[in-house]
Amino acid sequence: MDAEKRQSLALTAAKVRAGIIEGVYNAKSGHPGGSLSSADIFTYLYFEKLNIDPQDPKCPERDRFVLSKGHCAPGLYAALALRGYFSPDELKKLRHIGAMLQGHPDMKGTPGVDMSTGSLGQGISAAVGMALAAKMDGKDYKVYCLLGDGEIQEGQVWEAIMFAAHHKLDNLCLILDYNGLQIDGDVEKVAGLEPIDEKLRSFGCEVAVADGHDFESLESAFNAARECSCKPFAIIARTTKGKGVSFMENQAGWHGKAPNAEQYQKAMDELNSAIAALA
């Protein structure tokens, strides 16, 4: 990846983060921490990886994306808005009655959303079903599914992975946003995941570890996923909760809390400075 591409993606990611803060602030509720930690992943997927067309959101040949950790919808919405699926003005209406963008993704009401999610652990099962359908129909599209580290404490996640491996779903790529914090605190204190790479391999996945805030590292992992055959692929993306907003970083308290006016302004000042430096 050349320097120009890295800078372009970094600029887009900063705008995605600004969209997250804009949405959550105007909603007066939502989940900024995990949305911010996933912002670079959303950016790489929607601006570099996915075979999609915002002008034809339901194209049968498109790649599919499932946000299994549906509470991080503000990050998905910000990426979709920047990619041209709908106006960025919709972000300011997040969680408002009658608005397009609800607190969790709604595939019937939001262009670009492939699956309605929210109940943790269930999105991956839908993604596995999509991948199996592609195989059965002889289609070439890929299915990508983003999970949270706290989410994979759910048993259904592991049932879905076992099923995917059994059916050799090499068109399925799982991405784990491993920021180390969940609503109740440190993931390792709530229900430790390590050694997560060995667990995923034991369930039949090919595995790569990436820096979830480094686009070259993400590119390398996604390229490895493309070359994988006869197995689902899992990317463990090491991230920082609240990434990009100094006072939110590595703070479990920002898992599901909206900033007040003063905090909003401070966050937007930081992000606008980052955008100006990259533009």
Short mmCIF file of C-alpha atoms in Angstrom, two decimals:
data_model
loop_
_atom_site.label_atom_id
_atom_site.label_comp_id
_atom_site.label_asym_id
_atom_site.label_seq_id
_atom_site.Cartn_x
_atom_site.Cartn_y
_atom_site.Cartn_z
CA MET A 1 0.00 0.00 0.00
CA ASP A 2 1.51 3.33 -1.03
CA ALA A 3 1.62 6.45 1.12
CA GLU A 4 -1.14 8.20 -0.82
CA LYS A 5 -3.56 5.33 -0.24
CA ARG A 6 -2.68 5.13 3.47
CA GLN A 7 -3.30 8.86 3.88
CA SER A 8 -6.58 8.69 1.97
CA LEU A 9 -7.85 5.86 4.17
CA ALA A 10 -6.66 7.63 7.34
CA LEU A 11 -8.54 10.77 6.28
CA THR A 12 -11.69 8.76 5.62
CA ALA A 13 -11.36 7.00 9.00
CA ALA A 14 -11.09 10.36 10.76
CA LYS A 15 -14.30 11.45 9.01
CA VAL A 16 -15.98 8.19 10.04
CA ARG A 17 -15.02 8.92 13.65
CA ALA A 18 -16.42 12.44 13.38
CA GLY A 19 -19.66 10.93 12.05
CA ILE A 20 -19.80 8.57 15.02
CA ILE A 21 -19.49 11.40 17.52
CA GLU A 22 -21.99 13.52 15.59
CA GLY A 23 -24.54 10.73 15.62
CA VAL A 24 -24.20 9.65 19.22
CA TYR A 25 -24.18 13.23 20.50
CA ASN A 26 -27.37 14.13 18.63
CA ALA A 27 -29.02 10.91 19.73
CA LYS A 28 -28.07 11.56 23.35
CA SER A 29 -27.41 7.83 23.57
CA GLY A 30 -25.50 5.09 21.79
CA HIS A 31 -22.18 3.30 21.77
CA PRO A 32 -19.14 5.39 20.85
CA GLY A 33 -16.34 3.24 22.32
CA GLY A 34 -16.62 0.15 20.12
CA SER A 35 -17.71 2.19 17.11
CA LEU A 36 -14.50 4.22 17.32
CA SER A 37 -12.33 1.14 17.80
CA SER A 38 -13.86 -0.34 14.63
CA ALA A 39 -13.64 2.83 12.52
CA ASP A 40 -10.50 1.80 10.64
CA ILE A 41 -12.01 -1.64 9.94
CA PHE A 42 -15.21 -0.09 8.58
CA THR A 43 -13.09 2.25 6.47
CA TYR A 44 -10.94 -0.48 4.98
CA LEU A 45 -13.95 -2.66 4.22
CA TYR A 46 -16.14 0.00 2.62
CA PHE A 47 -13.49 2.01 0.82
CA GLU A 48 -11.03 -0.69 -0.19
CA LYS A 49 -12.29 -4.25 0.17
CA LEU A 50 -15.99 -4.85 -0.41
CA ASN A 51 -17.43 -5.41 -3.88
CA ILE A 52 -20.43 -3.10 -3.50
CA ASP A 53 -22.32 -0.38 -5.35
CA PRO A 54 -24.12 2.32 -3.33
CA GLN A 55 -26.31 2.97 -6.38
CA ASP A 56 -27.46 -0.67 -6.32
CA PRO A 57 -27.48 -1.69 -2.64
CA LYS A 58 -29.30 -4.97 -3.27
CA CYS A 59 -27.16 -6.17 -6.18
CA PRO A 60 -27.26 -10.00 -5.98
CA GLU A 61 -23.53 -10.24 -6.73
CA ARG A 62 -22.42 -7.83 -4.00
CA ASP A 63 -20.26 -8.85 -1.05
CA ARG A 64 -22.21 -9.04 2.21
CA PHE A 65 -21.29 -7.43 5.53
CA VAL A 66 -22.89 -8.34 8.86
CA LEU A 67 -22.27 -6.21 11.94
CA SER A 68 -22.74 -8.89 14.56
CA LYS A 69 -21.98 -6.39 17.34
CA GLY A 70 -24.98 -4.37 16.25
CA HIS A 71 -24.70 -1.75 18.99
CA CYS A 72 -21.74 -0.30 17.06
CA ALA A 73 -24.14 0.84 14.34
CA PRO A 74 -22.91 4.47 14.59
CA GLY A 75 -19.63 3.38 13.00
CA LEU A 76 -21.36 1.42 10.25
CA TYR A 77 -23.73 4.31 9.53
CA ALA A 78 -20.89 6.84 9.31
CA ALA A 79 -19.06 4.63 6.80
CA LEU A 80 -22.22 4.03 4.73
CA ALA A 81 -22.97 7.76 4.64
CA LEU A 82 -19.47 8.62 3.44
CA ARG A 83 -19.64 5.82 0.86
CA GLY A 84 -22.76 7.39 -0.62
CA TYR A 85 -25.59 5.14 0.55
CA PHE A 86 -27.44 8.07 2.11
CA SER A 87 -26.87 11.68 3.15
CA PRO A 88 -24.52 12.36 6.09
CA ASP A 89 -27.32 14.58 7.43
CA GLU A 90 -29.06 11.37 8.50
CA LEU A 91 -26.36 10.86 11.17
CA LYS A 92 -27.76 13.76 13.17
CA LYS A 93 -31.12 11.95 13.33
CA LEU A 94 -29.67 8.76 14.83
CA ARG A 95 -32.14 7.02 17.17
CA HIS A 96 -34.83 9.65 16.59
CA ILE A 97 -38.42 8.43 16.19
CA GLY A 98 -39.22 7.85 12.52
CA ALA A 99 -35.62 8.36 11.39
CA MET A 100 -33.81 6.02 9.00
CA LEU A 101 -30.97 5.21 11.40
CA GLN A 102 -32.09 3.28 14.44
CA GLY A 103 -30.05 2.21 17.45
CA HIS A 104 -29.24 -1.12 15.80
CA PRO A 105 -28.96 -1.93 12.08
CA ASP A 106 -32.25 -2.40 10.22
CA MET A 107 -31.94 -4.14 6.84
CA LYS A 108 -35.47 -3.10 5.85
CA GLY A 109 -35.01 0.61 6.50
CA THR A 110 -31.37 1.45 5.84
CA PRO A 111 -29.68 1.15 2.43
CA GLY A 112 -26.47 -0.86 2.62
CA VAL A 113 -27.42 -2.87 5.71
CA ASP A 114 -27.44 -6.57 4.85
CA MET A 115 -28.73 -7.94 8.18
CA SER A 116 -30.67 -6.57 11.15
CA THR A 117 -28.59 -7.22 14.26
CA GLY A 118 -28.44 -6.31 17.92
CA SER A 119 -28.78 -9.43 20.05
CA LEU A 120 -25.15 -10.34 20.57
CA GLY A 121 -23.97 -13.65 19.15
CA GLN A 122 -26.68 -13.90 16.51
CA GLY A 123 -25.21 -11.90 13.63
CA ILE A 124 -22.49 -14.43 12.94
CA SER A 125 -25.11 -17.15 12.45
CA ALA A 126 -26.78 -15.01 9.77
CA ALA A 127 -23.39 -14.43 8.12
CA VAL A 128 -22.70 -18.17 8.09
CA GLY A 129 -26.10 -18.72 6.48
CA MET A 130 -25.27 -16.17 3.77
CA ALA A 131 -21.94 -17.84 3.07
CA LEU A 132 -23.59 -21.27 2.84
CA ALA A 133 -26.25 -19.86 0.50
CA ALA A 134 -23.54 -18.49 -1.79
CA LYS A 135 -21.93 -21.93 -1.97
CA MET A 136 -25.24 -23.65 -2.66
CA ASP A 137 -26.15 -21.12 -5.36
CA GLY A 138 -22.71 -21.20 -7.00
CA LYS A 139 -22.14 -17.49 -6.31
CA ASP A 140 -18.75 -15.83 -5.88
CA TYR A 141 -19.61 -13.14 -3.35
CA LYS A 142 -17.81 -13.01 0.00
CA VAL A 143 -19.36 -12.56 3.43
CA TYR A 144 -17.64 -10.47 6.11
CA CYS A 145 -18.75 -10.40 9.73
CA LEU A 146 -17.49 -8.07 12.47
CA LEU A 147 -17.73 -9.31 16.06
CA GLY A 148 -16.86 -7.77 19.41
CA ASP A 149 -14.50 -9.45 21.85
CA GLY A 150 -17.10 -9.41 24.62
CA GLU A 151 -19.63 -10.79 22.17
CA ILE A 152 -17.70 -13.97 21.52
CA GLN A 153 -18.28 -15.04 25.10
CA GLU A 154 -21.68 -16.10 23.68
CA GLY A 155 -21.89 -19.82 22.99
CA GLN A 156 -23.84 -19.32 19.77
CA VAL A 157 -20.75 -17.72 18.23
CA TRP A 158 -18.79 -20.93 18.61
CA GLU A 159 -21.62 -23.09 17.31
CA ALA A 160 -21.69 -20.91 14.19
CA ILE A 161 -17.92 -21.13 13.72
CA MET A 162 -18.02 -24.90 14.11
CA PHE A 163 -20.78 -25.09 11.48
CA ALA A 164 -18.82 -22.82 9.11
CA ALA A 165 -15.71 -24.98 9.40
CA HIS A 166 -17.69 -28.19 8.91
CA HIS A 167 -19.09 -26.82 5.64
CA LYS A 168 -15.68 -25.46 4.53
CA LEU A 169 -17.01 -21.91 4.11
CA ASP A 170 -13.87 -20.28 2.73
CA ASN A 171 -16.04 -17.41 1.44
CA LEU A 172 -16.58 -16.31 5.05
CA CYS A 173 -14.25 -13.85 6.79
CA LEU A 174 -14.73 -13.10 10.49
CA ILE A 175 -13.19 -9.96 11.98
CA LEU A 176 -12.80 -9.68 15.74
CA ASP A 177 -12.60 -6.14 17.12
CA TYR A 178 -10.34 -7.01 20.04
CA ASN A 179 -10.21 -3.81 22.11
CA GLY A 180 -10.11 -5.63 25.45
CA LEU A 181 -13.06 -3.84 27.07
CA GLN A 182 -16.75 -4.60 27.31
CA ILE A 183 -19.63 -2.98 29.16
CA ASP A 184 -18.66 -4.66 32.46
CA GLY A 185 -14.95 -3.83 32.22
CA ASP A 186 -11.87 -5.77 31.13
CA VAL A 187 -12.74 -8.69 28.87
CA GLU A 188 -10.09 -10.84 30.56
CA LYS A 189 -11.68 -10.24 33.96
CA VAL A 190 -15.24 -10.88 32.80
CA ALA A 191 -14.52 -14.08 30.84
CA GLY A 192 -11.04 -14.34 29.37
CA LEU A 193 -10.62 -15.26 25.72
CA GLU A 194 -6.97 -16.20 25.48
CA PRO A 195 -5.44 -17.98 23.72
CA ILE A 196 -8.00 -16.74 21.19
CA ASP A 197 -5.94 -17.62 18.11
CA GLU A 198 -5.58 -21.23 19.23
CA LYS A 199 -9.29 -21.47 20.04
CA LEU A 200 -10.27 -20.22 16.61
CA ARG A 201 -7.88 -22.64 14.94
CA SER A 202 -9.19 -25.52 17.03
CA PHE A 203 -12.68 -24.73 15.72
CA GLY A 204 -11.43 -24.97 12.16
CA CYS A 205 -10.54 -21.40 11.18
CA GLU A 206 -7.48 -20.09 9.46
CA VAL A 207 -6.29 -17.13 11.57
CA ALA A 208 -4.35 -13.90 11.12
CA VAL A 209 -3.58 -11.23 13.72
CA ALA A 210 -3.63 -7.59 12.63
CA ASP A 211 -3.22 -4.11 14.04
CA GLY A 212 -6.77 -2.87 13.63
CA HIS A 213 -5.58 0.73 13.28
CA ASP A 214 -2.91 0.08 10.65
CA PHE A 215 -4.16 -0.18 7.08
CA GLU A 216 -1.16 -2.09 5.80
CA SER A 217 -1.60 -4.65 8.56
CA LEU A 218 -5.31 -4.95 7.75
CA GLU A 219 -4.55 -5.29 4.04
CA SER A 220 -2.11 -8.11 4.71
CA ALA A 221 -4.71 -9.96 6.79
CA PHE A 222 -7.48 -9.52 4.23
CA ASN A 223 -5.15 -10.64 1.44
CA ALA A 224 -4.44 -13.79 3.43
CA ALA A 225 -8.19 -14.35 3.78
CA ARG A 226 -8.55 -14.11 0.01
CA GLU A 227 -5.99 -16.89 -0.47
CA CYS A 228 -7.51 -19.22 2.13
CA SER A 229 -9.32 -22.30 0.86
CA CYS A 230 -11.59 -24.90 2.47
CA LYS A 231 -11.76 -23.01 5.80
CA PRO A 232 -13.43 -19.89 7.19
CA PHE A 233 -10.91 -17.13 7.91
CA ALA A 234 -10.70 -15.14 11.15
CA ILE A 235 -8.85 -11.84 11.59
CA ILE A 236 -8.02 -10.89 15.16
CA ALA A 237 -7.81 -7.09 14.93
CA ARG A 238 -6.10 -5.59 17.97
CA THR A 239 -7.68 -2.21 18.63
CA THR A 240 -8.13 0.54 21.21
CA LYS A 241 -11.59 1.24 22.57
CA GLY A 242 -12.53 4.85 21.83
CA LYS A 243 -9.66 5.26 19.37
CA GLY A 244 -9.22 8.79 18.04
CA VAL A 245 -10.84 10.69 20.92
CA SER A 246 -8.27 11.12 23.67
CA PHE A 247 -10.56 11.07 26.71
CA MET A 248 -12.51 8.05 25.43
CA GLU A 249 -9.53 5.82 24.70
CA ASN A 250 -9.25 2.67 26.84
CA GLN A 251 -12.20 3.73 28.99
CA ALA A 252 -14.90 1.09 29.47
CA GLY A 253 -17.28 3.83 30.62
CA TRP A 254 -17.58 5.03 27.03
CA HIS A 255 -18.96 1.68 25.87
CA GLY A 256 -22.52 2.98 25.85
CA LYS A 257 -22.65 6.67 26.80
CA ALA A 258 -23.15 9.84 24.77
CA PRO A 259 -20.91 12.88 25.27
CA ASN A 260 -22.35 16.08 26.74
CA ALA A 261 -21.98 19.39 24.89
CA GLU A 262 -18.54 20.13 26.31
CA GLN A 263 -17.26 16.63 25.61
CA TYR A 264 -18.77 16.69 22.13
CA GLN A 265 -16.93 19.90 21.31
CA LYS A 266 -13.63 18.57 22.61
CA ALA A 267 -14.00 15.36 20.62
CA MET A 268 -14.94 17.19 17.43
CA ASP A 269 -12.05 19.63 17.86
CA GLU A 270 -9.64 16.69 18.06
CA LEU A 271 -11.16 14.93 15.06
CA ASN A 272 -11.42 18.06 12.94
CA SER A 273 -7.75 18.76 13.67
CA ALA A 274 -6.91 15.21 12.54
CA ILE A 275 -8.97 15.71 9.37
CA ALA A 276 -7.27 19.02 8.60
CA ALA A 277 -3.81 17.48 9.10
CA LEU A 278 -4.61 14.65 6.66
CA ALA A 279 -6.50 16.65 4.01
#
